[in-house]
mmCIF file of C-alpha atoms in Angstrom:
data_model
loop_
_atom_site.group_PDB
_atom_site.id
_atom_site.type_symbol
_atom_site.label_atom_id
_atom_site.label_comp_id
_atom_site.label_asym_id
_atom_site.label_seq_id
_atom_site.Cartn_x
_atom_site.Cartn_y
_atom_site.Cartn_z
ATOM 1 C CA ARG A 1 -25.336 33.829 -16.397
ATOM 2 C CA VAL A 2 -23.037 31.837 -15.312
ATOM 3 C CA LEU A 3 -22.166 30.125 -18.789
ATOM 4 C CA PHE A 4 -21.853 33.569 -20.137
ATOM 5 C CA ARG A 5 -19.334 34.531 -17.487
ATOM 6 C CA SER A 6 -17.428 31.689 -18.459
ATOM 7 C CA GLU A 7 -17.610 32.116 -21.785
ATOM 8 C CA GLN A 8 -15.736 35.674 -21.032
ATOM 9 C CA MET A 9 -13.404 34.083 -19.040
ATOM 10 C CA GLU A 10 -12.314 31.704 -21.746
ATOM 11 C CA GLN A 11 -12.106 34.414 -24.603
ATOM 12 C CA PHE A 12 -9.713 36.431 -21.924
ATOM 13 C CA ASP A 13 -7.542 33.779 -21.054
ATOM 14 C CA SER A 14 -8.308 31.004 -23.925
ATOM 15 C CA GLY A 15 -5.182 28.985 -22.698
ATOM 16 C CA ASN A 16 -6.201 28.617 -19.741
ATOM 17 C CA LEU A 17 -7.539 24.554 -19.812
ATOM 18 C CA ASP A 18 -9.459 24.952 -16.199
ATOM 19 C CA HIS A 19 -11.510 27.413 -17.765
ATOM 20 C CA ARG A 20 -12.385 25.589 -20.980
ATOM 21 C CA GLU A 21 -12.583 22.613 -19.068
ATOM 22 C CA ALA A 22 -15.689 24.227 -16.494
ATOM 23 C CA HIS A 23 -16.984 25.573 -19.230
ATOM 24 C CA GLY A 24 -18.238 22.349 -20.841
ATOM 25 C CA LEU A 25 -19.192 20.814 -17.693
ATOM 26 C CA LEU A 26 -21.388 24.352 -17.478
ATOM 27 C CA TYR A 27 -23.223 22.568 -20.439
ATOM 28 C CA LEU A 28 -24.126 19.611 -18.794
ATOM 29 C CA GLN A 29 -26.407 21.635 -16.164
ATOM 30 C CA ARG A 30 -28.282 23.256 -18.823
ATOM 31 C CA SER A 31 -31.589 22.420 -18.283
ATOM 32 C CA ASP A 32 -32.944 23.904 -21.419
ATOM 33 C CA LEU A 33 -31.060 21.462 -23.141
ATOM 34 C CA GLN A 34 -31.479 17.670 -24.121
ATOM 35 C CA LYS A 35 -29.205 15.361 -22.337
ATOM 36 C CA SER A 36 -27.172 14.276 -25.685
ATOM 37 C CA GLU A 37 -27.611 18.251 -26.719
ATOM 38 C CA GLN A 38 -25.228 18.784 -23.550
ATOM 39 C CA GLN A 39 -23.213 16.058 -24.215
ATOM 40 C CA ASP A 40 -22.658 17.516 -27.744
ATOM 41 C CA GLN A 41 -21.820 20.816 -26.319
ATOM 42 C CA ALA A 42 -19.524 19.918 -23.505
ATOM 43 C CA ALA A 43 -17.657 17.436 -25.887
ATOM 44 C CA LYS A 44 -17.357 20.396 -28.402
ATOM 45 C CA VAL A 45 -15.911 22.423 -25.857
ATOM 46 C CA TRP A 46 -13.999 19.824 -24.340
ATOM 47 C CA GLU A 47 -11.954 18.543 -27.666
ATOM 48 C CA SER A 48 -11.157 22.047 -28.346
ATOM 49 C CA LEU A 49 -8.873 21.448 -25.838
ATOM 50 C CA LEU A 50 -6.512 18.923 -28.171
ATOM 51 C CA GLN A 51 -6.279 21.657 -30.666
ATOM 52 C CA SER A 52 -3.311 22.903 -28.452
ATOM 53 C CA ASP A 53 -1.144 19.568 -28.675
ATOM 54 C CA ALA A 54 -3.066 16.701 -30.366
ATOM 55 C CA THR A 55 0.139 14.414 -29.506
ATOM 56 C CA ASP A 56 0.311 14.765 -25.770
ATOM 57 C CA PRO A 57 -1.064 11.819 -24.034
ATOM 58 C CA VAL A 58 -1.405 13.614 -20.614
ATOM 59 C CA LEU A 59 -4.114 16.172 -22.513
ATOM 60 C CA THR A 60 -6.041 13.102 -24.770
ATOM 61 C CA SER A 61 -6.362 11.291 -20.970
ATOM 62 C CA ARG A 62 -7.024 14.292 -19.306
ATOM 63 C CA VAL A 63 -10.355 14.965 -22.426
ATOM 64 C CA ALA A 64 -11.124 11.423 -21.659
ATOM 65 C CA GLY A 65 -11.736 11.659 -18.042
ATOM 66 C CA LEU A 66 -14.206 14.392 -18.832
ATOM 67 C CA MET A 67 -16.070 12.536 -21.422
ATOM 68 C CA GLN A 68 -16.281 9.615 -19.229
ATOM 69 C CA ARG A 69 -17.759 11.736 -16.393
ATOM 70 C CA ALA A 70 -20.256 13.542 -18.512
ATOM 71 C CA GLY A 71 -21.386 9.800 -19.472
ATOM 72 C CA MET A 72 -20.021 9.766 -23.345
ATOM 73 C CA ILE A 73 -18.249 6.058 -23.020
ATOM 74 C CA ASP A 74 -17.584 5.609 -26.253
ATOM 75 C CA ARG A 75 -15.668 8.968 -26.719
ATOM 76 C CA ALA A 76 -13.910 8.360 -23.683
ATOM 77 C CA GLU A 77 -13.173 5.100 -24.993
ATOM 78 C CA GLN A 78 -11.644 6.293 -28.314
ATOM 79 C CA LEU A 79 -9.643 9.204 -26.270
ATOM 80 C CA TYR A 80 -8.096 6.725 -23.977
ATOM 81 C CA ARG A 81 -6.976 4.309 -26.700
ATOM 82 C CA ARG A 82 -5.455 7.297 -28.826
ATOM 83 C CA SER A 83 -3.666 8.032 -25.095
ATOM 84 C CA ILE A 84 -1.968 4.713 -25.488
ATOM 85 C CA GLU A 85 -0.905 5.053 -29.077
ATOM 86 C CA GLN A 86 0.746 8.624 -28.187
ATOM 87 C CA ALA A 87 2.348 6.613 -25.461
ATOM 88 C CA PRO A 88 2.649 2.948 -25.578
ATOM 89 C CA ASP A 89 5.476 2.427 -22.961
ATOM 90 C CA GLN A 90 3.590 4.070 -20.134
ATOM 91 C CA ALA A 91 1.264 2.338 -18.328
ATOM 92 C CA GLN A 92 -1.152 4.345 -16.947
ATOM 93 C CA TYR A 93 -2.672 5.026 -19.931
ATOM 94 C CA ARG A 94 -3.713 1.240 -20.175
ATOM 95 C CA GLU A 95 -4.551 1.536 -16.458
ATOM 96 C CA TYR A 96 -6.862 4.373 -17.538
ATOM 97 C CA LEU A 97 -8.963 2.632 -20.652
ATOM 98 C CA GLY A 98 -9.238 -0.866 -18.272
ATOM 99 C CA ASP A 99 -11.071 0.506 -15.638
ATOM 100 C CA LEU A 100 -13.278 2.230 -17.849
ATOM 101 C CA LEU A 101 -14.079 -0.868 -19.470
ATOM 102 C CA HIS A 102 -13.880 -2.810 -15.760
ATOM 103 C CA ARG A 103 -17.006 -0.046 -15.040
ATOM 104 C CA GLU A 104 -18.784 -1.012 -18.650
ATOM 105 C CA GLY A 105 -19.160 -4.563 -17.316
ATOM 106 C CA LYS A 106 -16.708 -5.610 -20.091
ATOM 107 C CA THR A 107 -14.248 -7.289 -17.776
ATOM 108 C CA GLN A 108 -12.373 -9.765 -19.900
ATOM 109 C CA GLU A 109 -11.754 -7.022 -22.543
ATOM 110 C CA ALA A 110 -10.112 -5.012 -19.475
ATOM 111 C CA ILE A 111 -7.768 -7.862 -18.485
ATOM 112 C CA GLN A 112 -6.817 -8.142 -22.036
ATOM 113 C CA VAL A 113 -6.098 -4.514 -22.159
ATOM 114 C CA TRP A 114 -4.320 -4.597 -18.534
ATOM 115 C CA GLN A 115 -2.483 -7.406 -19.610
ATOM 116 C CA GLU A 116 -0.567 -5.242 -22.410
ATOM 117 C CA ILE A 117 0.903 -3.275 -19.531
ATOM 118 C CA ALA A 118 3.557 -6.411 -19.525
ATOM 119 C CA ALA A 119 3.627 -7.485 -22.660
ATOM 120 C CA PRO A 120 6.830 -7.762 -24.850
ATOM 121 C CA PRO A 121 8.692 -5.452 -25.129
ATOM 122 C CA ARG A 122 7.327 -3.838 -21.679
ATOM 123 C CA ARG A 123 7.870 -7.128 -19.917
ATOM 124 C CA THR A 124 9.565 -6.838 -17.112
ATOM 125 C CA ALA A 125 9.583 -7.350 -13.455
ATOM 126 C CA GLU A 126 8.631 -4.251 -12.503
ATOM 127 C CA SER A 127 5.799 -3.999 -15.349
ATOM 128 C CA LEU A 128 4.739 -7.697 -14.166
ATOM 129 C CA ILE A 129 4.350 -6.122 -10.444
ATOM 130 C CA ARG A 130 2.349 -3.364 -11.678
ATOM 131 C CA LEU A 131 0.288 -5.150 -13.700
ATOM 132 C CA SER A 132 -0.550 -7.707 -10.604
ATOM 133 C CA GLU A 133 -0.906 -4.336 -8.935
ATOM 134 C CA VAL A 134 -3.862 -3.530 -10.929
ATOM 135 C CA LEU A 135 -5.627 -6.594 -11.385
ATOM 136 C CA ARG A 136 -5.501 -6.799 -7.531
ATOM 137 C CA ARG A 137 -7.096 -3.619 -7.150
ATOM 138 C CA PHE A 138 -9.970 -4.928 -9.420
ATOM 139 C CA GLY A 139 -10.478 -8.384 -7.082
ATOM 140 C CA HIS A 140 -8.916 -10.722 -9.881
ATOM 141 C CA LEU A 141 -6.464 -12.370 -7.735
ATOM 142 C CA ASN A 142 -5.877 -15.225 -9.207
ATOM 143 C CA GLU A 143 -4.616 -13.379 -12.670
ATOM 144 C CA ALA A 144 -2.758 -10.867 -10.066
ATOM 145 C CA VAL A 145 -0.566 -14.170 -8.558
ATOM 146 C CA SER A 146 -0.108 -15.245 -12.000
ATOM 147 C CA ALA A 147 1.685 -11.692 -12.840
ATOM 148 C CA ALA A 148 3.828 -11.596 -9.554
ATOM 149 C CA ARG A 149 5.083 -15.235 -9.769
ATOM 150 C CA SER A 150 6.174 -14.454 -13.531
ATOM 151 C CA ALA A 151 8.014 -11.049 -11.903
ATOM 152 C CA ILE A 152 10.110 -13.237 -9.443
ATOM 153 C CA GLU A 153 10.715 -15.496 -12.325
ATOM 154 C CA ILE A 154 12.546 -12.625 -14.034
ATOM 155 C CA SER A 155 13.932 -10.847 -11.111
ATOM 156 C CA PRO A 156 13.493 -12.923 -6.841
ATOM 157 C CA SER A 157 13.482 -9.639 -5.202
ATOM 158 C CA THR A 158 12.324 -9.670 -1.287
ATOM 159 C CA ASP A 159 9.898 -6.871 -2.074
ATOM 160 C CA SER A 160 8.636 -9.095 -4.766
ATOM 161 C CA ARG A 161 8.084 -11.890 -2.526
ATOM 162 C CA ILE A 162 6.778 -10.094 0.064
ATOM 163 C CA PHE A 163 3.761 -8.542 -2.231
ATOM 164 C CA LEU A 164 3.514 -12.095 -3.682
ATOM 165 C CA ALA A 165 2.581 -13.381 -0.244
ATOM 166 C CA GLY A 166 0.485 -10.472 0.824
ATOM 167 C CA LEU A 167 -1.635 -11.683 -2.599
ATOM 168 C CA LEU A 168 -1.965 -15.349 -1.657
ATOM 169 C CA ALA A 169 -3.036 -14.354 1.743
ATOM 170 C CA GLU A 170 -5.648 -12.548 0.568
ATOM 171 C CA LEU A 171 -6.766 -15.361 -2.097
ATOM 172 C CA ALA A 172 -6.535 -17.522 0.590
ATOM 173 C CA LYS A 173 -9.071 -15.242 3.033
ATOM 174 C CA SER A 174 -11.400 -15.455 -0.259
ATOM 175 C CA HIS A 175 -11.139 -18.816 -0.244
ATOM 176 C CA ALA A 176 -12.408 -19.090 3.228
ATOM 177 C CA ASP A 177 -15.019 -16.701 3.038
ATOM 178 C CA ALA A 178 -16.477 -18.833 -0.149
ATOM 179 C CA GLY A 179 -15.659 -22.583 2.172
ATOM 180 C CA GLN A 180 -13.246 -23.954 -0.019
ATOM 181 C CA SER A 181 -10.926 -25.298 3.114
ATOM 182 C CA SER A 182 -8.699 -27.192 0.998
ATOM 183 C CA GLU A 183 -8.087 -23.654 -1.447
ATOM 184 C CA PHE A 184 -7.327 -21.548 1.799
ATOM 185 C CA GLN A 185 -5.105 -24.217 3.493
ATOM 186 C CA THR A 186 -3.074 -24.196 -0.181
ATOM 187 C CA ALA A 187 -2.757 -20.642 -0.646
ATOM 188 C CA SER A 188 -1.842 -19.584 3.161
ATOM 189 C CA ASP A 189 0.733 -22.391 3.030
ATOM 190 C CA GLU A 190 2.142 -20.782 -0.235
ATOM 191 C CA ALA A 191 2.382 -17.437 1.105
ATOM 192 C CA LEU A 192 4.263 -18.251 3.854
ATOM 193 C CA LEU A 193 6.815 -19.990 1.882
ATOM 194 C CA GLU A 194 6.888 -17.324 -0.146
ATOM 195 C CA LEU A 195 8.211 -15.411 2.827
ATOM 196 C CA ASP A 196 10.351 -18.546 3.982
ATOM 197 C CA ARG A 197 12.236 -18.087 0.461
ATOM 198 C CA ALA A 198 12.537 -14.556 0.765
ATOM 199 C CA GLU A 199 14.329 -14.917 4.195
ATOM 200 C CA THR A 200 16.981 -17.249 2.579
ATOM 201 C CA THR A 201 17.964 -14.023 0.807
ATOM 202 C CA ALA A 202 17.346 -11.209 2.385
ATOM 203 C CA ALA A 203 19.620 -8.564 3.399
ATOM 204 C CA GLU A 204 19.921 -7.644 7.257
ATOM 205 C CA ASN A 205 17.551 -4.459 6.682
ATOM 206 C CA ASP A 206 14.696 -6.568 4.973
ATOM 207 C CA ARG A 207 14.176 -8.028 8.600
ATOM 208 C CA PRO A 208 11.545 -6.334 10.248
ATOM 209 C CA ALA A 209 9.517 -5.826 6.396
ATOM 210 C CA LEU A 210 9.905 -9.829 6.633
ATOM 211 C CA LEU A 211 8.286 -10.084 10.102
ATOM 212 C CA SER A 212 5.768 -7.163 9.610
ATOM 213 C CA ALA A 213 4.423 -9.172 6.250
ATOM 214 C CA ARG A 214 4.250 -12.442 8.209
ATOM 215 C CA VAL A 215 2.141 -11.098 11.074
ATOM 216 C CA SER A 216 -0.208 -9.615 8.181
ATOM 217 C CA ILE A 217 -0.271 -12.436 6.481
ATOM 218 C CA LEU A 218 -1.166 -14.687 9.739
ATOM 219 C CA GLU A 219 -3.751 -11.790 10.779
ATOM 220 C CA THR A 220 -5.675 -12.064 7.319
ATOM 221 C CA THR A 221 -5.636 -15.601 7.044
ATOM 222 C CA GLY A 222 -6.836 -16.329 10.526
ATOM 223 C CA ARG A 223 -3.580 -18.696 11.758
ATOM 224 C CA LEU A 224 -1.589 -15.813 14.006
ATOM 225 C CA LYS A 225 -2.846 -17.137 17.067
ATOM 226 C CA LYS A 226 -2.423 -20.816 16.565
ATOM 227 C CA GLU A 227 1.329 -20.085 14.907
ATOM 228 C CA THR A 228 2.203 -18.253 17.967
ATOM 229 C CA ASP A 229 0.757 -21.273 20.181
ATOM 230 C CA ARG A 230 2.907 -23.624 18.252
ATOM 231 C CA LEU A 231 5.998 -21.328 18.292
ATOM 232 C CA THR A 232 5.764 -20.776 21.824
ATOM 233 C CA GLU A 233 5.769 -24.677 22.838
ATOM 234 C CA PHE A 234 8.958 -25.085 20.083
ATOM 235 C CA LEU A 235 11.193 -22.486 21.988
ATOM 236 C CA GLN A 236 10.260 -23.723 25.367
ATOM 237 C CA LYS A 237 10.996 -27.114 24.757
ATOM 238 C CA GLN A 238 13.871 -26.960 22.806
ATOM 239 C CA ALA A 239 15.249 -23.824 24.818
ATOM 240 C CA VAL A 240 16.456 -22.277 21.587
ATOM 241 C CA ALA A 241 19.161 -19.839 21.836
ATOM 242 C CA ASP A 242 17.705 -17.815 18.442
ATOM 243 C CA ALA A 243 17.331 -14.615 18.581
ATOM 244 C CA LYS A 244 15.380 -14.093 15.627
ATOM 245 C CA LEU A 245 12.628 -17.091 16.515
ATOM 246 C CA TRP A 246 12.641 -15.092 19.777
ATOM 247 C CA GLU A 247 11.990 -11.794 17.871
ATOM 248 C CA ARG A 248 9.507 -13.383 15.606
ATOM 249 C CA LEU A 249 7.290 -15.007 19.130
ATOM 250 C CA ALA A 250 7.300 -11.230 20.402
ATOM 251 C CA THR A 251 6.324 -9.771 17.873
ATOM 252 C CA PHE A 252 3.528 -12.458 17.369
ATOM 253 C CA SER A 253 2.416 -12.005 21.359
ATOM 254 C CA GLU A 254 2.126 -8.337 20.471
ATOM 255 C CA SER A 255 -0.165 -8.396 17.910
ATOM 256 C CA LEU A 256 -2.179 -10.521 19.912
ATOM 257 C CA GLY A 257 -2.277 -8.234 22.890
ATOM 258 C CA GLU A 258 -0.520 -10.913 24.702
ATOM 259 C CA TYR A 259 1.836 -8.303 26.151
ATOM 260 C CA GLU A 260 3.421 -10.262 29.341
ATOM 261 C CA GLN A 261 4.351 -13.372 26.651
ATOM 262 C CA ALA A 262 5.896 -10.337 24.246
ATOM 263 C CA THR A 263 7.753 -8.816 27.017
ATOM 264 C CA SER A 264 9.041 -12.229 28.214
ATOM 265 C CA ALA A 265 10.140 -13.334 24.617
ATOM 266 C CA THR A 266 11.549 -9.732 23.911
ATOM 267 C CA LEU A 267 14.054 -10.740 27.379
ATOM 268 C CA GLN A 268 15.004 -13.592 25.841
ATOM 269 C CA GLN A 269 15.949 -12.319 22.142
ATOM 270 C CA LEU A 270 18.080 -9.597 24.129
ATOM 271 C CA LYS A 271 19.887 -12.656 26.003
ATOM 272 C CA PHE A 272 21.273 -13.562 22.625
ATOM 273 C CA ASP A 273 21.284 -10.192 21.007
ATOM 274 C CA ILE A 274 21.905 -7.853 23.392
ATOM 275 C CA GLU A 275 22.535 -4.611 21.289
ATOM 276 C CA SER A 276 19.470 -5.127 19.385
ATOM 277 C CA THR A 277 17.994 -1.364 18.909
ATOM 278 C CA SER A 278 14.500 -2.891 17.973
ATOM 279 C CA ALA A 279 13.979 -5.235 21.032
ATOM 280 C CA LEU A 280 15.172 -2.374 23.475
ATOM 281 C CA GLN A 281 12.735 -0.208 21.749
ATOM 282 C CA ARG A 282 9.897 -2.889 21.635
ATOM 283 C CA LEU A 283 11.013 -3.214 25.664
ATOM 284 C CA THR A 284 10.666 0.152 26.362
ATOM 285 C CA ASP A 285 7.086 0.499 24.673
ATOM 286 C CA LEU A 286 5.854 -2.950 26.294
ATOM 287 C CA TYR A 287 7.036 -1.730 29.626
ATOM 288 C CA GLU A 288 5.096 1.467 29.434
ATOM 289 C CA ARG A 289 1.891 -0.140 28.125
ATOM 290 C CA THR A 290 1.809 -2.453 30.824
ATOM 291 C CA GLY A 291 2.461 0.246 33.280
ATOM 292 C CA ARG A 292 5.633 -0.546 34.383
ATOM 293 C CA ILE A 293 7.178 2.899 34.182
ATOM 294 C CA GLY A 294 10.836 2.089 36.126
ATOM 295 C CA ASP A 295 11.237 -0.792 34.033
ATOM 296 C CA ALA A 296 10.830 1.599 30.988
ATOM 297 C CA ILE A 297 13.225 3.863 32.088
ATOM 298 C CA GLU A 298 15.829 1.627 32.985
ATOM 299 C CA ALA A 299 15.048 -0.152 29.054
ATOM 300 C CA ILE A 300 15.445 3.055 27.850
ATOM 301 C CA GLY A 301 19.039 3.557 29.645
ATOM 302 C CA ARG A 302 20.185 0.505 27.668
ATOM 303 C CA LEU A 303 18.682 1.483 24.416
ATOM 304 C CA ALA A 304 20.834 5.048 25.086
ATOM 305 C CA LYS A 305 23.890 3.020 25.376
ATOM 306 C CA VAL A 306 23.529 1.396 22.072
ATOM 307 C CA GLN A 307 22.154 4.300 20.488
ATOM 308 C CA PRO A 308 23.720 7.378 21.095
ATOM 309 C CA GLY A 309 22.430 9.462 18.122
ATOM 310 C CA ASN A 310 19.050 9.191 19.399
ATOM 311 C CA ARG A 311 20.392 10.703 23.068
ATOM 312 C CA ILE A 312 18.290 13.687 22.923
ATOM 313 C CA GLU A 313 14.913 11.968 22.106
ATOM 314 C CA LEU A 314 15.100 9.249 24.321
ATOM 315 C CA GLN A 315 16.265 12.069 27.063
ATOM 316 C CA ARG A 316 12.735 13.527 26.404
ATOM 317 C CA ARG A 317 11.213 10.462 26.580
ATOM 318 C CA ILE A 318 12.980 9.617 30.270
ATOM 319 C CA ALA A 319 11.425 13.034 31.454
ATOM 320 C CA ARG A 320 8.118 12.437 30.526
ATOM 321 C CA LEU A 321 8.255 9.236 31.891
ATOM 322 C CA GLN A 322 10.141 10.320 35.205
ATOM 323 C CA SER A 323 6.792 12.849 35.558
ATOM 324 C CA LYS A 324 4.254 10.046 35.249
ATOM 325 C CA LEU A 325 6.133 8.665 38.594
ATOM 326 C CA GLY A 326 5.778 11.868 39.769
ATOM 327 C CA ARG A 327 9.661 12.488 40.309
ATOM 328 C CA HIS A 328 9.433 15.790 38.982
ATOM 329 C CA ASP A 329 12.783 16.807 40.268
ATOM 330 C CA GLU A 330 14.213 14.039 38.068
ATOM 331 C CA ALA A 331 11.885 15.003 35.260
ATOM 332 C CA LEU A 332 13.411 18.393 35.104
ATOM 333 C CA ALA A 333 17.067 17.190 35.442
ATOM 334 C CA ALA A 334 16.110 15.002 32.339
ATOM 335 C CA GLY A 335 15.130 18.547 30.920
ATOM 336 C CA GLU A 336 17.522 20.263 31.706
ATOM 337 C CA MET A 337 20.123 17.518 29.993
ATOM 338 C CA LEU A 338 18.577 18.595 26.630
ATOM 339 C CA ILE A 339 19.395 22.247 27.101
#
């Protein structure tokens, strides 16, 4: 009865691809048919979808996906290959085919298909990064690193170097998990070196992303605590007047949950960069997190002076903190300033 109704809907609205797709799926639920018969009937319905436009790669890959779901792997592979022929410069169709081959245990064949994403004349920094992302997703880290390095040779952007550093950190972790200490050390050192290279040419607005990437890599490789201790000792012994290094220490310490040290490092950063909005924001958060509400309110006041465009949000935060202290009159006054 359900199949009959589906056939009626298809006749009534023959152009509706969703109806015809569902119609094919119903054949796969027919208990009165052998599996091969179920698949043949479903394939017949789905292949009729291609009659509307036999040159559309989106439609071709959609039908290929249906065939794959139904276990008709050979038919799915054939259609994925056809979608690539229809749109040779669109990477997603090679991704789909490689995915199918990989799932079927044809690993090397899948990698070869994916490599075509960035083969000439499609070889660009962007296509190589996309290739690297695909290889990474399927666990082929060495090949992913190689593709990312090739992308940087073409265009050594900050984002590309951050991406490569992340890959190298993952590779380092895989070596550590396998007990390969020498390979772990090499890959983790290369990851940090890649960030150092990025910092030499990075724009000021790239600094937060680079610092976040450094923390992530140190966490991934299990080196965050050791690097934090090393940096702490260096800054204390040398009395370094470098706001960026103090910011690094503050960020590392906060990531480790060492809030007192993070607060101290942030205050040192502000000595050398008194109008740093990111430092004042971090200081406010740290004070609030450690229960120093009065100090947090004071830090917000400093932040308001260098960030007047954010006055309403800062005033709202002051009101909330005043309430925490039980200063309801002050909280009400802060709230009235928002009106």
